[in-house]
Amino acid sequence: MSARKPYVGGNWKMNLNGQQAVDLASALADGFSAGDQVQASVFPPFPYLEKVGKVFAAKNSPIQLGAQNFYHQPNGAYTGEVSLDMLKDVGASVMLVGHSERRHVLGETDTLINDKVLAALEAGLEVILCIGEKIEQREADKTDHINTGQLGYGLAGVSDAQMARVTIAYEPVWAIGTGKTATSQDAQNTHKVIRQALGFLYNDDIANAVRIQYGGSCKPSNAQELLAQTDIDGGLIGGAALKPEDFLAILQAAADNAPVPA
Ligand code: PGA
């Protein structure tokens, strides 16, 4: 347990239709009341951002609206892309950057990821920077090498002050959507290394303040044990974020692990 406020994000990926997105948002807004103890955000597909934002606003929910992707240029001839101003306009306040599906399915490079991190922070938004090793990298004993590398590239040029708006999501690629979860001890070990790397890149105060989420088949049955680890400060949830009862149970597990107010 730490003094860091737990943070749980729900990445809806390319799922749901408009009505399902509204129904899910509505159930989450009704069921989540621990906003003082836990930070929560969801990342709906672009076409549903505004609808979901309206549900949260109408129900006065503390759940933040996030975007799964964006392009870092302000405007112009970038067919198919969406700018930060457009996303702010529909109420998004947090950006997911470097998700493994964008790195490995859509081919995003560390350079592009860094451009995006810098642009989102420059625009005053919050960022969740995702990092994580593939199975062959893990088997070759490269887990720490890959994660600290992606961390350093992703954060290049990010100031100490901007780090207050950055969360790291450690998502072992082999655990995403596969049902395979890192053991809580393996995840804790990697989170600890990531925190040490933040200390090296910045300083101990920043390393101790940054939340590091775990992602990869996190579900109600394993959330409690993962979130109880010293350096695991929340989760980035895919599959289980689509079921209100599951996501709410993970939010509850995070609240159970929140620091007790002094
Ligand atoms: P998962 O996805 O929970 O379905 O494994 C996590 C993620 O991709 O953020």
GROMACS .gro file of C-alpha atoms and ligand atoms in nm:
model
  271
    1MET     CA    1   0.000   0.000   0.000
    2SER     CA    2   0.130   0.346  -0.082
    3ALA     CA    3   0.024   0.707  -0.059
    4ARG     CA    4  -0.058   0.709  -0.428
    5LYS     CA    5  -0.427   0.735  -0.523
    6PRO     CA    6  -0.513   0.419  -0.718
    7TYR     CA    7  -0.607   0.473  -1.080
    8VAL     CA    8  -0.813   0.234  -1.293
    9GLY     CA    9  -0.874   0.290  -1.665
   10GLY     CA   10  -1.118   0.103  -1.887
   11ASN     CA   11  -0.999   0.060  -2.245
   12TRP     CA   12  -1.304  -0.028  -2.452
   13LYS     CA   13  -1.092  -0.076  -2.768
   14MET     CA   14  -1.293  -0.127  -3.091
   15ASN     CA   15  -1.599  -0.271  -2.916
   16LEU     CA   16  -1.966  -0.189  -2.851
   17ASN     CA   17  -2.224   0.006  -3.047
   18GLY     CA   18  -2.359   0.347  -2.950
   19GLN     CA   19  -2.641   0.218  -2.730
   20GLN     CA   20  -2.415  -0.033  -2.556
   21ALA     CA   21  -2.160   0.242  -2.489
   22VAL     CA   22  -2.429   0.461  -2.332
   23ASP     CA   23  -2.566   0.171  -2.125
   24LEU     CA   24  -2.219   0.078  -1.999
   25ALA     CA   25  -2.137   0.440  -1.912
   26SER     CA   26  -2.467   0.473  -1.732
   27ALA     CA   27  -2.413   0.157  -1.525
   28LEU     CA   28  -2.061   0.269  -1.432
   29ALA     CA   29  -2.177   0.617  -1.333
   30ASP     CA   30  -2.450   0.465  -1.115
   31GLY     CA   31  -2.219   0.211  -0.955
   32PHE     CA   32  -1.903   0.412  -0.890
   33SER     CA   33  -1.906   0.639  -0.589
   34ALA     CA   34  -1.546   0.610  -0.467
   35GLY     CA   35  -1.413   0.907  -0.665
   36ASP     CA   36  -1.238   1.041  -0.355
   37GLN     CA   37  -1.036   0.724  -0.316
   38VAL     CA   38  -0.986   0.606  -0.673
   39GLN     CA   39  -0.928   0.785  -1.003
   40ALA     CA   40  -1.128   0.625  -1.285
   41SER     CA   41  -1.137   0.682  -1.659
   42VAL     CA   42  -1.280   0.508  -1.965
   43PHE     CA   43  -1.164   0.511  -2.325
   44PRO     CA   44  -1.460   0.463  -2.560
   45PRO     CA   45  -1.424   0.445  -2.939
   46PHE     CA   46  -1.415   0.795  -3.098
   47PRO     CA   47  -1.775   0.802  -3.231
   48TYR     CA   48  -1.914   0.747  -2.881
   49LEU     CA   49  -1.696   0.986  -2.682
   50GLU     CA   50  -1.947   1.266  -2.679
   51LYS     CA   51  -2.242   1.041  -2.587
   52VAL     CA   52  -2.047   0.881  -2.302
   53GLY     CA   53  -1.930   1.222  -2.180
   54LYS     CA   54  -2.292   1.340  -2.171
   55VAL     CA   55  -2.392   1.041  -1.956
   56PHE     CA   56  -2.116   1.117  -1.705
   57ALA     CA   57  -2.202   1.488  -1.699
   58ALA     CA   58  -2.575   1.420  -1.650
   59LYS     CA   59  -2.501   1.186  -1.361
   60ASN     CA   60  -2.231   1.407  -1.214
   61SER     CA   61  -1.986   1.117  -1.230
   62PRO     CA   62  -1.617   1.163  -1.147
   63ILE     CA   63  -1.525   0.908  -1.417
   64GLN     CA   64  -1.301   1.081  -1.669
   65LEU     CA   65  -1.339   1.054  -2.043
   66GLY     CA   66  -1.030   0.942  -2.231
   67ALA     CA   67  -0.926   0.887  -2.592
   68GLN     CA   68  -0.760   0.570  -2.720
   69ASN     CA   69  -0.559   0.756  -2.982
   70PHE     CA   70  -0.494   1.093  -3.151
   71TYR     CA   71  -0.247   1.255  -3.387
   72HIS     CA   72   0.003   1.501  -3.245
   73GLN     CA   73  -0.024   1.770  -3.515
   74PRO     CA   74  -0.275   2.049  -3.443
   75ASN     CA   75  -0.463   2.025  -3.776
   76GLY     CA   76  -0.412   1.978  -4.146
   77ALA     CA   77  -0.390   1.714  -4.415
   78TYR     CA   78  -0.385   1.401  -4.197
   79THR     CA   79  -0.667   1.196  -4.339
   80GLY     CA   80  -0.832   0.974  -4.084
   81GLU     CA   81  -0.662   1.131  -3.784
   82VAL     CA   82  -0.810   1.318  -3.488
   83SER     CA   83  -0.647   1.612  -3.310
   84LEU     CA   84  -0.613   1.691  -2.943
   85ASP     CA   85  -0.830   2.003  -2.978
   86MET     CA   86  -1.108   1.793  -3.128
   87LEU     CA   87  -1.086   1.549  -2.839
   88LYS     CA   88  -1.084   1.827  -2.581
   89ASP     CA   89  -1.386   1.969  -2.755
   90VAL     CA   90  -1.585   1.653  -2.685
   91GLY     CA   91  -1.468   1.642  -2.324
   92ALA     CA   92  -1.172   1.402  -2.326
   93SER     CA   93  -0.911   1.485  -2.065
   94VAL     CA   94  -0.679   1.184  -2.073
   95MET     CA   95  -0.496   1.022  -2.362
   96LEU     CA   96  -0.378   0.665  -2.400
   97VAL     CA   97  -0.038   0.651  -2.570
   98GLY     CA   98   0.183   0.357  -2.670
   99HIS     CA   99  -0.074   0.082  -2.622
  100SER     CA  100   0.071  -0.248  -2.742
  101GLU     CA  101  -0.196  -0.282  -3.010
  102ARG     CA  102  -0.089   0.055  -3.152
  103ARG     CA  103   0.277  -0.041  -3.128
  104HIS     CA  104   0.251  -0.393  -3.264
  105VAL     CA  105  -0.065  -0.401  -3.480
  106LEU     CA  106  -0.062  -0.044  -3.613
  107GLY     CA  107   0.317  -0.005  -3.619
  108GLU     CA  108   0.363   0.302  -3.397
  109THR     CA  109   0.728   0.372  -3.321
  110ASP     CA  110   0.889   0.501  -3.003
  111THR     CA  111   0.950   0.832  -3.183
  112LEU     CA  112   0.583   0.878  -3.272
  113ILE     CA  113   0.482   0.773  -2.921
  114ASN     CA  114   0.716   1.035  -2.774
  115ASP     CA  115   0.574   1.302  -3.009
  116LYS     CA  116   0.227   1.211  -2.889
  117VAL     CA  117   0.319   1.216  -2.520
  118LEU     CA  118   0.476   1.562  -2.558
  119ALA     CA  119   0.184   1.701  -2.760
  120ALA     CA  120  -0.080   1.577  -2.513
  121LEU     CA  121   0.108   1.720  -2.214
  122GLU     CA  122   0.170   2.046  -2.397
  123ALA     CA  123  -0.208   2.063  -2.455
  124GLY     CA  124  -0.264   2.036  -2.078
  125LEU     CA  125  -0.402   1.682  -2.090
  126GLU     CA  126  -0.323   1.375  -1.883
  127VAL     CA  127  -0.141   1.082  -2.039
  128ILE     CA  128  -0.130   0.710  -1.973
  129LEU     CA  129   0.190   0.582  -2.134
  130CYS     CA  130   0.172   0.207  -2.196
  131ILE     CA  131   0.482  -0.009  -2.205
  132GLY     CA  132   0.539  -0.383  -2.202
  133GLU     CA  133   0.745  -0.671  -2.332
  134LYS     CA  134   0.645  -0.941  -2.581
  135ILE     CA  135   0.670  -1.308  -2.486
  136GLU     CA  136   0.990  -1.368  -2.685
  137GLN     CA  137   1.152  -1.070  -2.515
  138ARG     CA  138   1.050  -1.202  -2.177
  139GLU     CA  139   1.184  -1.548  -2.259
  140ALA     CA  140   1.513  -1.389  -2.372
  141ASP     CA  141   1.539  -1.218  -2.031
  142LYS     CA  142   1.486  -0.875  -2.187
  143THR     CA  143   1.181  -0.769  -1.982
  144ASP     CA  144   1.352  -0.490  -1.788
  145HIS     CA  145   1.553  -0.380  -2.090
  146ILE     CA  146   1.238  -0.341  -2.304
  147ASN     CA  147   1.034  -0.168  -2.037
  148THR     CA  148   1.300   0.079  -1.929
  149GLY     CA  149   1.378   0.148  -2.296
  150GLN     CA  150   1.013   0.219  -2.386
  151LEU     CA  151   0.985   0.432  -2.072
  152GLY     CA  152   1.291   0.643  -2.153
  153TYR     CA  153   1.194   0.692  -2.518
  154GLY     CA  154   0.833   0.769  -2.434
  155LEU     CA  155   0.921   1.027  -2.171
  156ALA     CA  156   1.208   1.199  -2.353
  157GLY     CA  157   1.167   1.574  -2.309
  158VAL     CA  158   0.888   1.547  -2.049
  159SER     CA  159   0.956   1.795  -1.768
  160ASP     CA  160   0.944   1.724  -1.395
  161ALA     CA  161   0.629   1.935  -1.365
  162GLN     CA  162   0.457   1.753  -1.652
  163MET     CA  163   0.517   1.419  -1.481
  164ALA     CA  164   0.233   1.508  -1.242
  165ARG     CA  165  -0.001   1.435  -1.537
  166VAL     CA  166   0.163   1.109  -1.646
  167THR     CA  167   0.060   0.756  -1.545
  168ILE     CA  168   0.250   0.450  -1.665
  169ALA     CA  169   0.065   0.133  -1.763
  170TYR     CA  170   0.278  -0.180  -1.756
  171GLU     CA  171   0.111  -0.430  -1.986
  172PRO     CA  172   0.303  -0.745  -2.072
  173VAL     CA  173   0.197  -0.803  -2.432
  174TRP     CA  174   0.157  -1.177  -2.377
  175ALA     CA  175  -0.102  -1.112  -2.106
  176ILE     CA  176  -0.327  -0.872  -2.300
  177GLY     CA  177  -0.658  -1.030  -2.393
  178THR     CA  178  -0.513  -1.380  -2.351
  179GLY     CA  179  -0.646  -1.471  -2.009
  180LYS     CA  180  -0.284  -1.515  -1.897
  181THR     CA  181  -0.193  -1.279  -1.616
  182ALA     CA  182   0.151  -1.209  -1.480
  183THR     CA  183   0.176  -1.347  -1.128
  184SER     CA  184   0.139  -1.070  -0.876
  185GLN     CA  185   0.503  -1.125  -0.777
  186ASP     CA  186   0.629  -1.102  -1.138
  187ALA     CA  187   0.421  -0.791  -1.196
  188GLN     CA  188   0.545  -0.636  -0.871
  189ASN     CA  189   0.908  -0.706  -0.968
  190THR     CA  190   0.865  -0.533  -1.303
  191HIS     CA  191   0.675  -0.240  -1.151
  192LYS     CA  192   0.958  -0.194  -0.904
  193VAL     CA  193   1.214  -0.178  -1.184
  194ILE     CA  194   0.996   0.076  -1.370
  195ARG     CA  195   0.976   0.289  -1.056
  196GLN     CA  196   1.353   0.269  -1.011
  197ALA     CA  197   1.394   0.379  -1.373
  198LEU     CA  198   1.166   0.678  -1.306
  199GLY     CA  199   1.395   0.766  -1.016
  200PHE     CA  200   1.693   0.751  -1.247
  201LEU     CA  201   1.521   0.958  -1.521
  202TYR     CA  202   1.374   1.209  -1.273
  203ASN     CA  203   1.415   1.184  -0.896
  204ASP     CA  204   1.284   0.983  -0.601
  205ASP     CA  205   0.993   1.217  -0.531
  206ILE     CA  206   0.863   1.184  -0.885
  207ALA     CA  207   0.926   0.808  -0.889
  208ASN     CA  208   0.726   0.772  -0.568
  209ALA     CA  209   0.439   0.989  -0.693
  210VAL     CA  210   0.380   0.841  -1.041
  211ARG     CA  211   0.107   0.577  -1.057
  212ILE     CA  212   0.201   0.255  -1.238
  213GLN     CA  213  -0.101   0.056  -1.354
  214TYR     CA  214  -0.092  -0.313  -1.437
  215GLY     CA  215  -0.270  -0.427  -1.753
  216GLY     CA  216  -0.317  -0.769  -1.910
  217SER     CA  217  -0.614  -0.991  -1.824
  218CYS     CA  218  -0.680  -0.811  -1.498
  219LYS     CA  219  -1.023  -0.918  -1.373
  220PRO     CA  220  -1.221  -0.927  -1.049
  221SER     CA  221  -1.069  -1.263  -0.951
  222ASN     CA  222  -0.708  -1.139  -0.960
  223ALA     CA  223  -0.744  -0.763  -0.910
  224GLN     CA  224  -0.730  -0.774  -0.531
  225GLU     CA  225  -0.400  -0.961  -0.524
  226LEU     CA  226  -0.241  -0.750  -0.798
  227LEU     CA  227  -0.353  -0.422  -0.645
  228ALA     CA  228  -0.223  -0.520  -0.303
  229GLN     CA  229   0.136  -0.515  -0.437
  230THR     CA  230   0.349  -0.223  -0.321
  231ASP     CA  231   0.423  -0.080  -0.665
  232ILE     CA  232   0.095  -0.162  -0.842
  233ASP     CA  233  -0.124   0.148  -0.825
  234GLY     CA  234  -0.419   0.048  -1.037
  235GLY     CA  235  -0.503  -0.121  -1.362
  236LEU     CA  236  -0.564  -0.063  -1.729
  237ILE     CA  237  -0.849  -0.298  -1.809
  238GLY     CA  238  -0.960  -0.426  -2.149
  239GLY     CA  239  -1.203  -0.720  -2.163
  240ALA     CA  240  -1.329  -0.681  -1.806
  241ALA     CA  241  -1.396  -0.310  -1.867
  242LEU     CA  242  -1.682  -0.402  -2.102
  243LYS     CA  243  -1.885  -0.564  -1.824
  244PRO     CA  244  -2.010  -0.312  -1.570
  245GLU     CA  245  -2.012  -0.560  -1.281
  246ASP     CA  246  -1.652  -0.663  -1.352
  247PHE     CA  247  -1.517  -0.310  -1.395
  248LEU     CA  248  -1.700  -0.195  -1.081
  249ALA     CA  249  -1.555  -0.490  -0.888
  250ILE     CA  250  -1.203  -0.390  -0.998
  251LEU     CA  251  -1.272  -0.028  -0.897
  252GLN     CA  252  -1.385  -0.161  -0.559
  253ALA     CA  253  -1.065  -0.367  -0.524
  254ALA     CA  254  -0.871  -0.046  -0.594
  255ALA     CA  255  -1.073   0.141  -0.330
  256ASP     CA  256  -0.998  -0.140  -0.083
  257ASN     CA  257  -0.628  -0.081  -0.147
  258ALA     CA  258  -0.644   0.298  -0.136
  259PRO     CA  259  -0.434   0.467   0.129
  260VAL     CA  260  -0.625   0.542   0.448
  261PRO     CA  261  -0.662   0.922   0.480
  262ALA     CA  262  -0.440   1.061   0.760
  263PGA     P1  263  -0.716  -0.701  -2.131
  263PGA     O1  264  -0.658  -0.570  -2.205
  263PGA     O2  265  -0.759  -0.659  -1.994
  263PGA     O3  266  -0.830  -0.746  -2.218
  263PGA     O4  267  -0.604  -0.801  -2.126
  263PGA     C1  268  -0.580  -0.478  -2.134
  263PGA     C2  269  -0.538  -0.366  -2.226
  263PGA     O5  270  -0.512  -0.389  -2.344
  263PGA     O6  271  -0.528  -0.249  -2.181
   0.00000   0.00000   0.00000
